[in-house]
Steps between C-alpha positions, in 0.01 A plus 500: 500500500567143370181401620654308799374499836724625797469600863353840554767616743747516189293793388515650848875442537593550149703184516463122532568353843748255648258206426533583145871506514517156683267332256690650226840354619323155568361508126847588385765262669761616246509837691671579828579802722839607427727778626593716199856615439522862520571680161519862461268692261772615274641147450155335415378775279823506311470128408278533215503357148650813335789523745570125489480512106760768479730311734473171278558718177810636647628163634424332150710777322797436733479139465489504120784760475745359770426135465621440867430175696277471797794492743559873406153608637505653849246592752649813678190585696558566875314472798518576867615295806392627837651383836141423625392176320163372449431207738349171338204318593493284820253259655296634782218397714141594346322790666826691591447845377868614490791284402826667498872430386805721593656724234785726502270812573190688385683679216833411332767655261465447133790357297461509108588157383361226271256336738389136513257587779355156595847353549622822660223492768575124581857590533420807736266302710788215548749788596261635756458150660871443514561846652251559768474848630684659181350711223606459134661815373632602149833331580316142520299554188784410239567174694106408501497573119793290463296210641185580317673554147604161415162359603312727281744563198473137347509427125125387531376836662702720267362317188149519632519880559601570133239248354219638698566857388533403139859633462661152407378330304348824374130481516323846464164328562583363833252734667125461476232780509403389854855594618466853368177561688683696781566778247130525412445795721729719291377368157318787307352463148653668228298839381260408237391747246121575490351394173359775278135569518283317237351729239122429470356407169280763370286235297203361698470119529227310377337441827487880576323555161235231561459639853567171666719468813747225560495394870843539676654178619618546852832329589475175715545569880831377627449225778865436616736769607872449602623640828722758313178631318324541839802659682793588260845464625659816621762658290799684627551878407778576252859477633708819561786534273758488791492370841542706815859346548617628153521166339411489126294215358695244338451251206664196353817620327812353344753697682811410273315652207645829385208720573436361849872490580546874415197593701661315801849661429332846500329445828819386657685798367236749642521329850861548506475859405261577774 
């Protein structure tokens, strides 16, 4: 299509081969094969310009009204610690297909806590080494977290987390368009009204009167096409209003404002009655 020659088997297989991929990686040494971090579709599509913009508008409003210092900003998100830790990398002989390391079991119990996962996994691996033949239970999780917590919660790490998210110092433009690409599958254009049809002029032009015809100028053929023009990215269908578990969709809110506070109190009152 772009007047470039390519192997005929690309048409037959409808895809480029491994030789092309190998050459592509050699031509672009800045790229490497990475293992992606699992991210849910709901989380990735909710991270879009509109949602982030609403969050920063609310944060800016609270900061201007309350004038509190950064020491009063807290991260209250929680994560889960499981009794089966993720083993770290080890050095092994080349050619060995399977390299194993002992863990507490195939599946573990989940404990909802704030989780410095990297340091917790290290502490869990050390515990397994010092307690051969034993498994980690929920009663050891708190002790392992106590080892990992001071290593993870340092002033440098805390400040880095607030700086990288644009919370403090306040930076509502911290995220670029590139970082919003995961929400592209749910982006839908705003409805556009169709223009009114043009009313044809009843007066004949001079070319029509003289009988001469003006040659129509054809548009220049396009020579280059982007991958998206050839094969557009897929779009997700519209979301349902409520999930199967009955959880309503949330949004950024200032919970201490009177309207939001009243809504929460009404929900709590209805829950107590039932």
